[in-house]
């Protein structure tokens, strides 16, 4: 009978290692039960404590739920030891440093995330915002420009790029970027308002007024009074 018990235990361990088990755990998050998802992920992790993926998901869920940051850091340390070049390790570590109030350390971790995966948009967008908050507008421009080239339709990124350029005192370059964006999105009110602001700041009130007028809805057509019957 002992061999049956051993076989059952091994089978359970093999089942827990199945990626489908982790997928099922994360499905609870998709249904709105993030706490249940964390509990299920921790169950997978207890069976395979040295695997990176369950550790990463546990750390992510802890950060999402406002859980124990020390525990999240432990998970990330284990994941980093197993997969040091995994960009998600460094992305989540960046979020951890942000939660602890260390933006510079967070930025350095996110730099590693985009180093290992240059197309990591979430990491790069957050990194650009961090450099902007730290006043390093040149680094912010670098990352916003990378995103703007890969995703030209992402208006928020391009407006942030324009701000980063302006903050460096390069008003003409900022205007060129803004006019290019307006050509591509001629009716976008966010873009038009930013151009109005730029014209006002640079003393071009007439251009600003003309552009602002384009934001106003057209006046309703005048109703003609009905003609009285002719007496003729």
Tab-separated table of C-alpha atoms in Angstrom:
chain	number	residue	atom	x	y	z
A	1	UNK	CA	0.000	0.000	0.000
A	2	UNK	CA	2.906	2.306	0.643
A	3	UNK	CA	3.763	2.466	-3.044
A	4	UNK	CA	0.207	3.670	-3.745
A	5	UNK	CA	0.621	6.544	-1.287
A	6	UNK	CA	3.985	7.494	-2.813
A	7	UNK	CA	2.574	7.270	-6.324
A	8	UNK	CA	-0.387	9.441	-5.341
A	9	UNK	CA	1.898	12.069	-3.815
A	10	UNK	CA	4.084	12.174	-6.920
A	11	UNK	CA	1.049	12.439	-9.149
A	12	UNK	CA	-0.262	15.358	-7.116
A	13	UNK	CA	3.096	17.100	-7.377
A	14	UNK	CA	3.170	16.561	-11.131
A	15	UNK	CA	-0.349	17.936	-11.462
A	16	UNK	CA	0.604	21.018	-9.459
A	17	UNK	CA	3.556	21.623	-11.765
A	18	UNK	CA	1.273	21.703	-14.774
A	19	UNK	CA	1.075	25.243	-16.218
A	20	UNK	CA	-2.657	24.699	-16.402
A	21	UNK	CA	-2.761	24.733	-12.608
A	22	UNK	CA	-1.233	28.190	-12.536
A	23	UNK	CA	-3.619	29.274	-15.285
A	24	UNK	CA	-6.541	28.056	-13.214
A	25	UNK	CA	-5.239	29.962	-10.221
A	26	UNK	CA	-4.960	33.163	-12.214
A	27	UNK	CA	-8.436	32.635	-13.656
A	28	UNK	CA	-9.715	33.445	-10.181
A	29	UNK	CA	-8.122	36.856	-10.502
A	30	UNK	CA	-9.847	37.390	-13.839
A	31	UNK	CA	-13.164	36.627	-12.156
A	32	UNK	CA	-12.487	39.274	-9.501
A	33	UNK	CA	-11.059	37.074	-6.737
A	34	UNK	CA	-7.470	38.339	-6.526
A	35	UNK	CA	-7.047	37.146	-2.935
A	36	UNK	CA	-8.179	33.663	-3.952
A	37	UNK	CA	-5.781	33.768	-6.897
A	38	UNK	CA	-2.899	34.593	-4.553
A	39	UNK	CA	-3.815	31.702	-2.276
A	40	UNK	CA	-3.971	29.315	-5.244
A	41	UNK	CA	-0.649	30.547	-6.651
A	42	UNK	CA	0.958	30.075	-3.252
A	43	UNK	CA	-0.322	26.489	-3.307
A	44	UNK	CA	1.484	25.864	-6.598
A	45	UNK	CA	4.567	27.588	-5.213
A	46	UNK	CA	4.689	25.361	-2.149
A	47	UNK	CA	4.959	22.312	-4.398
A	48	UNK	CA	7.622	23.871	-6.630
A	49	UNK	CA	9.336	26.519	-4.471
A	50	UNK	CA	12.281	27.005	-6.831
A	51	UNK	CA	10.205	27.761	-9.950
A	52	UNK	CA	10.339	31.399	-11.082
A	53	UNK	CA	6.853	31.816	-12.576
A	54	UNK	CA	4.755	31.094	-9.466
A	55	UNK	CA	7.078	33.337	-7.462
A	56	UNK	CA	6.598	36.168	-9.949
A	57	UNK	CA	2.829	35.813	-9.913
A	58	UNK	CA	2.765	35.703	-6.112
A	59	UNK	CA	4.886	38.865	-5.912
A	60	UNK	CA	2.694	40.623	-8.483
A	61	UNK	CA	-0.495	39.751	-6.620
A	62	UNK	CA	0.979	40.859	-3.301
A	63	UNK	CA	1.856	44.216	-4.841
A	64	UNK	CA	-1.586	44.493	-6.386
A	65	UNK	CA	-3.348	43.701	-3.111
A	66	UNK	CA	-1.101	45.884	-0.954
A	67	UNK	CA	0.278	42.823	0.796
A	68	UNK	CA	3.506	42.137	2.664
A	69	UNK	CA	6.304	43.874	0.729
A	70	UNK	CA	9.005	41.834	2.454
A	71	UNK	CA	7.296	38.656	1.317
A	72	UNK	CA	7.032	40.010	-2.225
A	73	UNK	CA	10.743	40.826	-2.148
A	74	UNK	CA	11.567	37.275	-1.029
A	75	UNK	CA	9.623	35.878	-3.979
A	76	UNK	CA	11.466	38.203	-6.360
A	77	UNK	CA	14.846	37.264	-4.877
A	78	UNK	CA	14.125	33.573	-5.511
A	79	UNK	CA	12.884	34.287	-9.038
A	80	UNK	CA	15.960	36.432	-9.759
A	81	UNK	CA	18.279	33.648	-8.613
A	82	UNK	CA	16.583	31.226	-11.014
A	83	UNK	CA	16.015	33.616	-13.940
A	84	UNK	CA	18.223	36.721	-13.534
A	85	UNK	CA	17.568	37.906	-17.092
A	86	UNK	CA	13.781	37.652	-16.851
A	87	UNK	CA	12.495	41.218	-17.488
A	88	UNK	CA	9.427	40.707	-15.281
A	89	UNK	CA	11.677	40.163	-12.275
A	90	UNK	CA	13.118	43.644	-12.725
A	91	UNK	CA	9.765	45.207	-13.610
A	92	UNK	CA	8.150	43.910	-10.437
A	93	UNK	CA	11.189	44.889	-8.413
A	94	UNK	CA	10.745	48.393	-9.814
A	95	UNK	CA	7.136	48.419	-8.609
A	96	UNK	CA	8.318	47.210	-5.219
A	97	UNK	CA	10.819	50.075	-4.932
A	98	UNK	CA	8.095	52.519	-5.931
A	99	UNK	CA	5.857	51.187	-3.179
A	100	UNK	CA	8.704	51.706	-0.726
A	101	UNK	CA	9.180	55.288	-1.858
A	102	UNK	CA	12.529	54.890	-3.671
A	103	UNK	CA	11.931	56.206	-7.210
A	104	UNK	CA	15.598	56.192	-8.238
A	105	UNK	CA	16.021	52.523	-7.299
A	106	UNK	CA	12.737	51.803	-9.059
A	107	UNK	CA	14.010	53.506	-12.221
A	108	UNK	CA	17.235	51.483	-12.157
A	109	UNK	CA	15.276	48.242	-11.882
A	110	UNK	CA	13.000	49.254	-14.752
A	111	UNK	CA	16.049	50.116	-16.860
A	112	UNK	CA	17.082	46.475	-16.466
A	113	UNK	CA	13.593	45.347	-17.477
A	114	UNK	CA	13.756	47.244	-20.784
A	115	UNK	CA	17.379	46.191	-21.265
A	116	UNK	CA	16.317	42.541	-21.256
A	117	UNK	CA	13.163	43.239	-23.309
A	118	UNK	CA	13.254	46.470	-25.285
A	119	UNK	CA	9.592	46.047	-26.321
A	120	UNK	CA	8.378	45.938	-22.695
A	121	UNK	CA	5.910	48.831	-23.066
A	122	UNK	CA	4.510	48.832	-19.523
A	123	UNK	CA	8.001	48.978	-18.052
A	124	UNK	CA	9.204	51.660	-20.458
A	125	UNK	CA	6.133	53.862	-19.935
A	126	UNK	CA	6.499	53.652	-16.169
A	127	UNK	CA	10.236	54.256	-16.451
A	128	UNK	CA	9.733	57.396	-18.539
A	129	UNK	CA	7.288	58.721	-15.947
A	130	UNK	CA	9.749	58.037	-13.145
A	131	UNK	CA	12.578	59.903	-14.878
A	132	UNK	CA	10.172	62.786	-15.493
A	133	UNK	CA	9.199	62.850	-11.812
A	134	UNK	CA	12.906	62.930	-10.925
A	135	UNK	CA	13.476	65.871	-13.271
A	136	UNK	CA	15.669	63.949	-15.725
A	137	UNK	CA	13.783	65.081	-18.821
A	138	UNK	CA	16.403	63.845	-21.280
A	139	UNK	CA	16.029	60.241	-20.084
A	140	UNK	CA	12.246	60.673	-20.030
A	141	UNK	CA	12.404	61.883	-23.647
A	142	UNK	CA	14.507	58.876	-24.636
A	143	UNK	CA	11.909	56.398	-23.417
A	144	UNK	CA	8.845	58.358	-24.545
A	145	UNK	CA	10.399	58.710	-28.011
A	146	UNK	CA	11.005	54.967	-28.215
A	147	UNK	CA	7.333	54.341	-27.383
A	148	UNK	CA	6.137	57.052	-29.775
A	149	UNK	CA	8.006	55.432	-32.642
A	150	UNK	CA	6.709	51.945	-31.904
A	151	UNK	CA	3.157	53.114	-31.124
A	152	UNK	CA	2.521	56.408	-32.994
A	153	UNK	CA	-1.208	56.149	-32.272
A	154	UNK	CA	-0.558	56.356	-28.515
A	155	UNK	CA	-1.469	60.034	-28.064
A	156	UNK	CA	-0.777	60.152	-24.322
A	157	UNK	CA	2.821	59.059	-24.883
A	158	UNK	CA	3.384	61.604	-27.622
A	159	UNK	CA	2.000	64.420	-25.493
A	160	UNK	CA	4.317	63.368	-22.673
A	161	UNK	CA	7.199	63.332	-25.160
A	162	UNK	CA	6.340	66.900	-26.158
A	163	UNK	CA	6.308	67.958	-22.509
A	164	UNK	CA	9.714	66.339	-21.942
A	165	UNK	CA	11.110	68.281	-24.902
A	166	UNK	CA	9.561	71.547	-23.671
A	167	UNK	CA	10.976	71.047	-20.179
A	168	UNK	CA	14.442	71.034	-21.733
A	169	UNK	CA	13.809	74.492	-23.237
A	170	UNK	CA	13.416	73.218	-26.813
A	171	UNK	CA	10.143	74.968	-27.654
A	172	UNK	CA	10.627	74.808	-31.441
A	173	UNK	CA	11.234	71.058	-31.377
A	174	UNK	CA	8.180	70.596	-29.153
A	175	UNK	CA	6.050	72.625	-31.582
A	176	UNK	CA	7.218	70.534	-34.540
A	177	UNK	CA	6.240	67.340	-32.712
A	178	UNK	CA	2.894	68.850	-31.763
A	179	UNK	CA	2.094	70.025	-35.293
A	180	UNK	CA	3.005	66.594	-36.633
A	181	UNK	CA	0.633	65.029	-34.129
A	182	UNK	CA	-2.129	67.498	-35.043
A	183	UNK	CA	-1.728	66.615	-38.723
A	184	UNK	CA	-2.327	62.983	-37.814
A	185	UNK	CA	-5.139	63.704	-35.322
A	186	UNK	CA	-6.718	66.972	-36.540
A	187	UNK	CA	-9.870	66.718	-34.401
A	188	UNK	CA	-8.361	65.400	-31.162
A	189	UNK	CA	-9.275	67.975	-28.466
A	190	UNK	CA	-6.308	67.016	-26.237
A	191	UNK	CA	-3.881	67.779	-29.047
A	192	UNK	CA	-5.624	71.032	-30.004
A	193	UNK	CA	-5.687	72.272	-26.394
A	194	UNK	CA	-1.988	71.535	-25.982
A	195	UNK	CA	-1.243	73.526	-29.151
A	196	UNK	CA	-3.456	76.389	-27.907
A	197	UNK	CA	-1.490	76.422	-24.641
A	198	UNK	CA	1.800	76.489	-26.521
A	199	UNK	CA	0.691	79.410	-28.707
A	200	UNK	CA	-0.480	81.343	-25.648
A	201	UNK	CA	2.783	80.729	-23.785
A	202	UNK	CA	4.797	81.904	-26.774
A	203	UNK	CA	2.795	85.119	-27.317
A	204	UNK	CA	0.746	84.085	-30.358
A	205	UNK	CA	-2.688	84.994	-29.059
A	206	UNK	CA	-4.398	85.246	-32.473
A	207	UNK	CA	-3.314	81.738	-33.468
A	208	UNK	CA	-4.405	80.447	-30.069
A	209	UNK	CA	-7.842	82.122	-30.363
A	210	UNK	CA	-8.391	80.791	-33.881
A	211	UNK	CA	-7.497	77.278	-32.810
A	212	UNK	CA	-9.585	77.483	-29.638
A	213	UNK	CA	-12.592	78.473	-31.743
A	214	UNK	CA	-12.323	75.150	-33.568
A	215	UNK	CA	-13.084	73.398	-30.272
A	216	UNK	CA	-16.426	75.165	-29.916
A	217	UNK	CA	-19.476	73.345	-31.289
A	218	UNK	CA	-20.971	74.960	-34.400
A	219	UNK	CA	-23.837	77.369	-33.752
A	220	UNK	CA	-27.282	75.878	-34.439
A	221	UNK	CA	-28.825	77.035	-37.717
A	222	UNK	CA	-31.167	80.001	-37.403
A	223	UNK	CA	-34.833	79.167	-37.725
A	224	UNK	CA	-36.547	81.205	-40.379
A	225	UNK	CA	-39.847	82.797	-39.424
A	226	UNK	CA	-42.706	81.391	-41.457
A	227	UNK	CA	-43.856	83.786	-44.189
A	228	UNK	CA	-47.315	85.243	-43.867
A	229	UNK	CA	-49.735	84.458	-46.645
A	230	UNK	CA	-49.573	87.053	-49.347
A	231	UNK	CA	-52.595	89.351	-49.632
A	232	UNK	CA	-52.241	89.494	-53.349
